[in-house]
Amino acid sequence: MILDIILLITKNLKQRKIRTFLTLLGVIIGIAALVGLVGATQGINQAIFEQLKAFRSDWIFILPGKLKYGFLPTSTRLIPTLTDKDIEVVSKVAGIKNVMGINIKTLPITYGKETLYLQVWGVQPEKFKEMDTLGLLEGRYLTYQDKFSALLGYSTAKEMFEEEISARKKILIGNKEFRVVGIRNKYGGFFSQMEDQIVIIPIKTMEDEFLENRGVYRLIVAQVEDGADMKKLEEELTFELCRERKSCGDEDFFIVTPTYVQSTVSQITSLLT
């Protein structure tokens, strides 16, 4: 009986060659697509992880508000809630090498006849120079003596405006004239917008010219010592900050580590498989 069934199947396959070929082709294409999707997802994962290794692998970011899901805070308030006191608390945690506050605001940047709205970072010049690992393409870093001076991301200087901007050129931020003192190296990759499409100025100038409040920040960045345990540091920072802010159990800040970013990316890309 089994032999009869095999003979019947063979006969049908021979008589329906085109249908058999199309069926087999469909199966092959389906399997190839599935394998390709898994391979592509793994490739994306690996590419992102490689970028993460280069992107501030020794930095921890502290932001105000609460995480609803992924990277975005639930709070949409524009007024920052991190202060000099928070910076002081972070600096005292064992394993923290350096720490600085950053203010970020989108402002009109004018060069020649073009005006673009870009993110402007207000930083502590000496701290930024110590913590930055990207380096400079030309010019120099900001110093504490600078006031109306700016450091440009690579894309801001070389790609976004019709005419390239070089060191010693002048730009307008809002209606204030700034001299460009340096251009950073190109970062590229997934985080290009954060690293390459920015303008950096002294935080005191940011506070004097573009902000209403002083001593408050949109972001605190902590640089960790070599070999530090990121998970342990995250736990200690969370405890010390919530204790100082009296918000334990209902934290009004969140901490982003390279490990957290990798975990979130893995969750997102795993949905593709």
mmCIF file of C-alpha atoms in Angstrom:
data_model
loop_
_atom_site.group_PDB
_atom_site.id
_atom_site.type_symbol
_atom_site.label_atom_id
_atom_site.label_comp_id
_atom_site.label_asym_id
_atom_site.label_seq_id
_atom_site.Cartn_x
_atom_site.Cartn_y
_atom_site.Cartn_z
ATOM 1 C CA MET A 1 0.000 0.000 0.000
ATOM 2 C CA ILE A 2 2.813 2.376 0.860
ATOM 3 C CA LEU A 3 4.452 1.549 -2.461
ATOM 4 C CA ASP A 4 1.210 2.404 -4.251
ATOM 5 C CA ILE A 5 1.038 5.755 -2.501
ATOM 6 C CA ILE A 6 4.638 6.547 -3.466
ATOM 7 C CA LEU A 7 3.958 5.609 -7.075
ATOM 8 C CA LEU A 8 0.831 7.803 -7.079
ATOM 9 C CA ILE A 9 2.767 10.763 -5.707
ATOM 10 C CA THR A 10 5.538 10.287 -8.266
ATOM 11 C CA LYS A 11 2.996 10.077 -11.085
ATOM 12 C CA ASN A 12 1.229 13.258 -9.950
ATOM 13 C CA LEU A 13 4.540 15.118 -9.667
ATOM 14 C CA LYS A 14 5.486 14.126 -13.211
ATOM 15 C CA GLN A 15 2.068 15.128 -14.595
ATOM 16 C CA ARG A 16 1.991 18.465 -12.772
ATOM 17 C CA LYS A 17 5.568 19.630 -13.315
ATOM 18 C CA ILE A 18 4.804 23.354 -13.422
ATOM 19 C CA ARG A 19 2.655 23.283 -10.261
ATOM 20 C CA THR A 20 5.317 21.207 -8.498
ATOM 21 C CA PHE A 21 8.052 23.604 -9.590
ATOM 22 C CA LEU A 22 6.088 26.663 -8.399
ATOM 23 C CA THR A 23 5.305 25.031 -5.062
ATOM 24 C CA LEU A 24 8.948 24.162 -4.476
ATOM 25 C CA LEU A 25 9.963 27.648 -5.584
ATOM 26 C CA GLY A 26 7.524 29.182 -3.098
ATOM 27 C CA VAL A 27 8.889 27.061 -0.273
ATOM 28 C CA ILE A 28 12.484 27.954 -1.177
ATOM 29 C CA ILE A 29 11.687 31.670 -1.394
ATOM 30 C CA GLY A 30 9.865 31.554 1.947
ATOM 31 C CA ILE A 31 12.755 29.851 3.686
ATOM 32 C CA ALA A 32 15.265 32.213 2.063
ATOM 33 C CA ALA A 33 13.217 35.241 3.141
ATOM 34 C CA LEU A 34 13.016 33.978 6.715
ATOM 35 C CA VAL A 35 16.746 33.280 6.861
ATOM 36 C CA GLY A 36 17.451 36.653 5.276
ATOM 37 C CA LEU A 37 15.243 38.463 7.800
ATOM 38 C CA VAL A 38 16.949 36.779 10.726
ATOM 39 C CA GLY A 39 20.361 37.488 9.221
ATOM 40 C CA ALA A 40 19.472 41.115 8.541
ATOM 41 C CA THR A 41 18.174 41.573 12.085
ATOM 42 C CA GLN A 42 21.335 40.098 13.518
ATOM 43 C CA GLY A 43 23.359 42.336 11.220
ATOM 44 C CA ILE A 44 21.448 45.433 12.385
ATOM 45 C CA ASN A 45 21.921 44.372 15.981
ATOM 46 C CA GLN A 46 25.651 43.918 15.505
ATOM 47 C CA ALA A 47 26.004 47.217 13.649
ATOM 48 C CA ILE A 48 24.193 49.090 16.415
ATOM 49 C CA PHE A 49 26.271 47.409 19.112
ATOM 50 C CA GLU A 50 29.460 48.386 17.279
ATOM 51 C CA GLN A 51 28.226 51.981 17.185
ATOM 52 C CA LEU A 52 27.390 51.823 20.879
ATOM 53 C CA LYS A 53 30.917 50.688 21.691
ATOM 54 C CA ALA A 54 32.266 53.824 20.027
ATOM 55 C CA PHE A 55 29.517 56.105 21.292
ATOM 56 C CA ARG A 56 30.296 57.150 24.835
ATOM 57 C CA SER A 57 30.750 53.644 26.187
ATOM 58 C CA ASP A 58 32.120 55.230 29.359
ATOM 59 C CA TRP A 59 29.316 57.778 29.775
ATOM 60 C CA ILE A 60 26.167 57.598 31.877
ATOM 61 C CA PHE A 61 23.326 60.001 31.051
ATOM 62 C CA ILE A 62 20.961 61.346 33.708
ATOM 63 C CA LEU A 63 17.797 63.093 32.522
ATOM 64 C CA PRO A 64 14.788 64.644 34.267
ATOM 65 C CA GLY A 65 11.339 63.081 34.134
ATOM 66 C CA LYS A 66 10.229 59.455 33.958
ATOM 67 C CA LEU A 67 10.552 56.809 31.289
ATOM 68 C CA LYS A 68 7.250 55.672 29.851
ATOM 69 C CA TYR A 69 8.887 53.198 27.452
ATOM 70 C CA GLY A 70 12.130 53.014 25.580
ATOM 71 C CA PHE A 71 14.092 56.226 25.450
ATOM 72 C CA LEU A 72 11.424 58.920 25.836
ATOM 73 C CA PRO A 73 10.491 60.562 29.134
ATOM 74 C CA THR A 74 6.812 60.993 29.947
ATOM 75 C CA SER A 75 7.441 64.567 30.978
ATOM 76 C CA THR A 76 7.324 67.067 28.125
ATOM 77 C CA ARG A 77 8.166 70.079 30.279
ATOM 78 C CA LEU A 78 10.830 72.298 28.781
ATOM 79 C CA ILE A 79 12.124 73.509 32.149
ATOM 80 C CA PRO A 80 14.993 71.247 33.282
ATOM 81 C CA THR A 81 14.808 69.801 36.771
ATOM 82 C CA LEU A 82 18.419 68.737 37.301
ATOM 83 C CA THR A 83 20.577 71.085 39.387
ATOM 84 C CA ASP A 84 24.095 71.767 40.649
ATOM 85 C CA LYS A 85 23.193 69.756 43.749
ATOM 86 C CA ASP A 86 22.548 66.691 41.564
ATOM 87 C CA ILE A 87 25.959 67.158 39.914
ATOM 88 C CA GLU A 88 27.561 67.299 43.357
ATOM 89 C CA VAL A 89 25.821 64.076 44.422
ATOM 90 C CA VAL A 90 26.868 62.250 41.231
ATOM 91 C CA SER A 91 30.486 63.390 41.556
ATOM 92 C CA LYS A 92 30.764 61.772 44.999
ATOM 93 C CA VAL A 93 29.718 58.286 43.864
ATOM 94 C CA ALA A 94 32.637 55.847 43.762
ATOM 95 C CA GLY A 95 33.556 54.941 40.183
ATOM 96 C CA ILE A 96 32.621 58.311 38.687
ATOM 97 C CA LYS A 97 35.624 59.936 37.038
ATOM 98 C CA ASN A 98 34.087 63.186 35.826
ATOM 99 C CA VAL A 99 30.673 64.838 35.612
ATOM 100 C CA MET A 100 29.159 67.870 33.911
ATOM 101 C CA GLY A 101 25.780 69.464 33.290
ATOM 102 C CA ILE A 102 24.606 70.259 29.764
ATOM 103 C CA ASN A 103 21.822 72.536 28.606
ATOM 104 C CA ILE A 104 20.280 71.902 25.201
ATOM 105 C CA LYS A 105 18.094 74.277 23.232
ATOM 106 C CA THR A 106 17.060 74.466 19.581
ATOM 107 C CA LEU A 107 18.033 77.857 18.166
ATOM 108 C CA PRO A 108 18.345 79.501 14.720
ATOM 109 C CA ILE A 109 21.878 79.296 13.324
ATOM 110 C CA THR A 110 22.672 81.707 10.496
ATOM 111 C CA TYR A 111 25.659 81.515 8.175
ATOM 112 C CA GLY A 112 25.699 83.658 5.062
ATOM 113 C CA LYS A 113 22.122 83.854 3.795
ATOM 114 C CA GLU A 114 21.026 80.517 5.278
ATOM 115 C CA THR A 115 19.335 79.917 8.616
ATOM 116 C CA LEU A 116 18.880 76.454 10.114
ATOM 117 C CA TYR A 117 17.363 75.461 13.434
ATOM 118 C CA LEU A 118 19.865 73.242 15.260
ATOM 119 C CA GLN A 119 20.507 71.942 18.736
ATOM 120 C CA VAL A 120 22.818 74.189 20.729
ATOM 121 C CA TRP A 121 24.645 72.651 23.699
ATOM 122 C CA GLY A 122 25.755 74.773 26.612
ATOM 123 C CA VAL A 123 28.723 73.014 28.256
ATOM 124 C CA GLN A 124 31.391 73.650 30.860
ATOM 125 C CA PRO A 125 34.363 74.162 28.493
ATOM 126 C CA GLU A 126 37.136 72.554 30.525
ATOM 127 C CA LYS A 127 34.977 69.597 31.562
ATOM 128 C CA PHE A 128 33.854 69.000 27.978
ATOM 129 C CA LYS A 129 37.438 69.037 26.733
ATOM 130 C CA GLU A 130 38.425 66.457 29.375
ATOM 131 C CA MET A 131 35.504 64.150 28.623
ATOM 132 C CA ASP A 132 35.266 64.406 24.838
ATOM 133 C CA THR A 133 36.911 61.536 22.958
ATOM 134 C CA LEU A 134 35.883 62.459 19.416
ATOM 135 C CA GLY A 135 38.629 65.013 18.901
ATOM 136 C CA LEU A 136 38.924 67.988 16.551
ATOM 137 C CA LEU A 137 39.209 68.254 12.790
ATOM 138 C CA GLU A 138 40.467 71.821 13.042
ATOM 139 C CA GLY A 139 40.825 74.650 15.516
ATOM 140 C CA ARG A 140 40.628 74.239 19.294
ATOM 141 C CA TYR A 141 38.252 73.445 22.127
ATOM 142 C CA LEU A 142 36.337 76.080 24.064
ATOM 143 C CA THR A 143 37.998 77.543 27.172
ATOM 144 C CA TYR A 144 36.596 79.233 30.274
ATOM 145 C CA GLN A 145 37.766 82.566 28.815
ATOM 146 C CA ASP A 146 35.515 82.216 25.766
ATOM 147 C CA LYS A 147 32.156 83.945 25.680
ATOM 148 C CA PHE A 148 30.833 84.377 22.151
ATOM 149 C CA SER A 149 32.738 81.399 20.742
ATOM 150 C CA ALA A 150 31.351 78.176 19.265
ATOM 151 C CA LEU A 151 32.534 74.646 18.554
ATOM 152 C CA LEU A 152 30.717 72.998 15.639
ATOM 153 C CA GLY A 153 29.801 69.413 14.905
ATOM 154 C CA TYR A 154 31.168 68.058 11.629
ATOM 155 C CA SER A 155 27.873 68.079 9.708
ATOM 156 C CA THR A 156 26.990 71.556 10.952
ATOM 157 C CA ALA A 157 30.273 72.870 9.587
ATOM 158 C CA LYS A 158 30.806 70.796 6.445
ATOM 159 C CA GLU A 159 27.484 69.418 5.192
ATOM 160 C CA MET A 160 24.386 71.301 6.324
ATOM 161 C CA PHE A 161 25.046 74.764 4.935
ATOM 162 C CA GLU A 162 25.577 75.484 1.256
ATOM 163 C CA GLU A 163 28.994 76.978 2.050
ATOM 164 C CA GLU A 164 31.308 75.085 4.409
ATOM 165 C CA ILE A 165 32.152 76.728 7.718
ATOM 166 C CA SER A 166 35.752 76.700 8.906
ATOM 167 C CA ALA A 167 37.440 77.775 12.116
ATOM 168 C CA ARG A 168 37.616 81.553 12.657
ATOM 169 C CA LYS A 169 34.441 82.142 10.631
ATOM 170 C CA LYS A 170 31.501 83.940 12.226
ATOM 171 C CA ILE A 171 27.941 82.685 12.642
ATOM 172 C CA LEU A 172 24.792 84.024 14.248
ATOM 173 C CA ILE A 173 23.092 82.111 17.038
ATOM 174 C CA GLY A 174 19.764 83.821 17.443
ATOM 175 C CA ASN A 175 20.781 87.429 16.878
ATOM 176 C CA LYS A 176 24.179 87.108 18.605
ATOM 177 C CA GLU A 177 27.434 86.850 16.644
ATOM 178 C CA PHE A 178 29.770 83.978 17.544
ATOM 179 C CA ARG A 179 33.229 83.134 16.258
ATOM 180 C CA VAL A 180 33.822 79.479 15.362
ATOM 181 C CA VAL A 181 36.920 78.286 17.233
ATOM 182 C CA GLY A 182 36.881 74.622 16.235
ATOM 183 C CA ILE A 183 35.281 71.823 14.202
ATOM 184 C CA ARG A 184 34.873 68.353 15.700
ATOM 185 C CA ASN A 185 35.764 65.149 13.898
ATOM 186 C CA LYS A 186 32.975 63.301 12.122
ATOM 187 C CA TYR A 187 31.171 60.716 14.189
ATOM 188 C CA GLY A 188 28.714 59.358 11.589
ATOM 189 C CA GLY A 189 26.641 56.251 12.167
ATOM 190 C CA PHE A 190 23.379 55.902 14.060
ATOM 191 C CA PHE A 191 24.105 58.774 16.446
ATOM 192 C CA SER A 192 25.269 61.259 13.850
ATOM 193 C CA GLN A 193 22.495 63.739 14.636
ATOM 194 C CA MET A 194 23.480 63.859 18.281
ATOM 195 C CA GLU A 195 27.202 64.270 17.626
ATOM 196 C CA ASP A 196 27.590 65.897 14.203
ATOM 197 C CA GLN A 197 24.592 68.225 13.824
ATOM 198 C CA ILE A 198 25.128 70.440 16.849
ATOM 199 C CA VAL A 199 26.630 73.728 17.977
ATOM 200 C CA ILE A 200 28.481 73.883 21.309
ATOM 201 C CA ILE A 201 28.925 77.082 23.327
ATOM 202 C CA PRO A 202 30.016 77.913 26.912
ATOM 203 C CA ILE A 203 27.250 77.199 29.394
ATOM 204 C CA LYS A 204 27.603 80.636 30.986
ATOM 205 C CA THR A 205 26.914 82.253 27.614
ATOM 206 C CA MET A 206 23.935 79.914 27.139
ATOM 207 C CA GLU A 207 22.527 80.970 30.509
ATOM 208 C CA ASP A 208 23.199 84.686 29.953
ATOM 209 C CA GLU A 209 21.790 84.894 26.429
ATOM 210 C CA PHE A 210 19.284 82.097 25.852
ATOM 211 C CA LEU A 211 17.959 80.754 29.174
ATOM 212 C CA GLU A 212 15.853 82.175 31.978
ATOM 213 C CA ASN A 213 17.249 80.001 34.785
ATOM 214 C CA ARG A 214 20.770 79.323 36.013
ATOM 215 C CA GLY A 215 22.159 76.215 37.641
ATOM 216 C CA VAL A 216 19.576 73.920 36.078
ATOM 217 C CA TYR A 217 20.273 71.394 33.328
ATOM 218 C CA ARG A 218 18.525 69.295 30.701
ATOM 219 C CA LEU A 219 21.149 66.579 31.007
ATOM 220 C CA ILE A 220 23.903 65.452 33.345
ATOM 221 C CA VAL A 221 26.705 63.343 31.904
ATOM 222 C CA ALA A 222 28.950 61.225 34.109
ATOM 223 C CA GLN A 223 32.165 59.649 32.846
ATOM 224 C CA VAL A 224 32.992 56.377 34.595
ATOM 225 C CA GLU A 225 36.366 54.992 35.530
ATOM 226 C CA ASP A 226 37.897 52.142 33.525
ATOM 227 C CA GLY A 227 36.606 48.745 34.593
ATOM 228 C CA ALA A 228 33.675 50.146 36.566
ATOM 229 C CA ASP A 229 30.581 47.949 36.949
ATOM 230 C CA MET A 230 27.864 49.832 35.042
ATOM 231 C CA LYS A 231 24.997 47.983 36.707
ATOM 232 C CA LYS A 232 26.328 48.666 40.184
ATOM 233 C CA LEU A 233 26.991 52.305 39.330
ATOM 234 C CA GLU A 234 23.448 52.716 38.006
ATOM 235 C CA GLU A 235 22.021 51.313 41.253
ATOM 236 C CA GLU A 236 24.222 53.538 43.436
ATOM 237 C CA LEU A 237 23.455 56.651 41.393
ATOM 238 C CA THR A 238 19.729 55.947 41.526
ATOM 239 C CA PHE A 239 19.847 55.512 45.316
ATOM 240 C CA GLU A 240 21.952 58.606 46.004
ATOM 241 C CA LEU A 241 19.975 60.848 43.656
ATOM 242 C CA CYS A 242 16.535 59.735 44.821
ATOM 243 C CA ARG A 243 17.643 60.185 48.441
ATOM 244 C CA GLU A 244 18.897 63.701 47.767
ATOM 245 C CA ARG A 245 15.788 64.582 45.736
ATOM 246 C CA LYS A 246 13.461 62.813 48.211
ATOM 247 C CA SER A 247 11.840 60.863 45.389
ATOM 248 C CA CYS A 248 12.694 57.228 46.198
ATOM 249 C CA GLY A 249 9.941 54.966 44.906
ATOM 250 C CA ASP A 250 8.693 57.688 42.593
ATOM 251 C CA GLU A 251 11.914 58.839 40.922
ATOM 252 C CA ASP A 252 11.641 62.064 38.915
ATOM 253 C CA PHE A 253 14.752 61.282 36.864
ATOM 254 C CA PHE A 254 16.048 58.379 34.801
ATOM 255 C CA ILE A 255 19.481 57.001 34.058
ATOM 256 C CA VAL A 256 20.643 55.757 30.665
ATOM 257 C CA THR A 257 23.726 53.540 30.485
ATOM 258 C CA PRO A 258 25.261 51.849 27.412
ATOM 259 C CA THR A 259 23.979 48.548 28.830
ATOM 260 C CA TYR A 260 20.434 49.934 28.978
ATOM 261 C CA VAL A 261 20.611 51.157 25.386
ATOM 262 C CA GLN A 262 21.885 47.781 24.166
ATOM 263 C CA SER A 263 19.095 46.006 26.041
ATOM 264 C CA THR A 264 16.436 48.281 24.546
ATOM 265 C CA VAL A 265 17.836 47.867 21.036
ATOM 266 C CA SER A 266 17.811 44.074 21.494
ATOM 267 C CA GLN A 267 14.144 44.151 22.534
ATOM 268 C CA ILE A 268 13.188 46.209 19.499
ATOM 269 C CA THR A 269 15.120 44.174 16.942
ATOM 270 C CA SER A 270 13.943 40.882 18.459
ATOM 271 C CA LEU A 271 10.409 41.849 17.442
ATOM 272 C CA LEU A 272 11.510 41.470 13.810
ATOM 273 C CA THR A 273 12.273 37.806 14.347
#
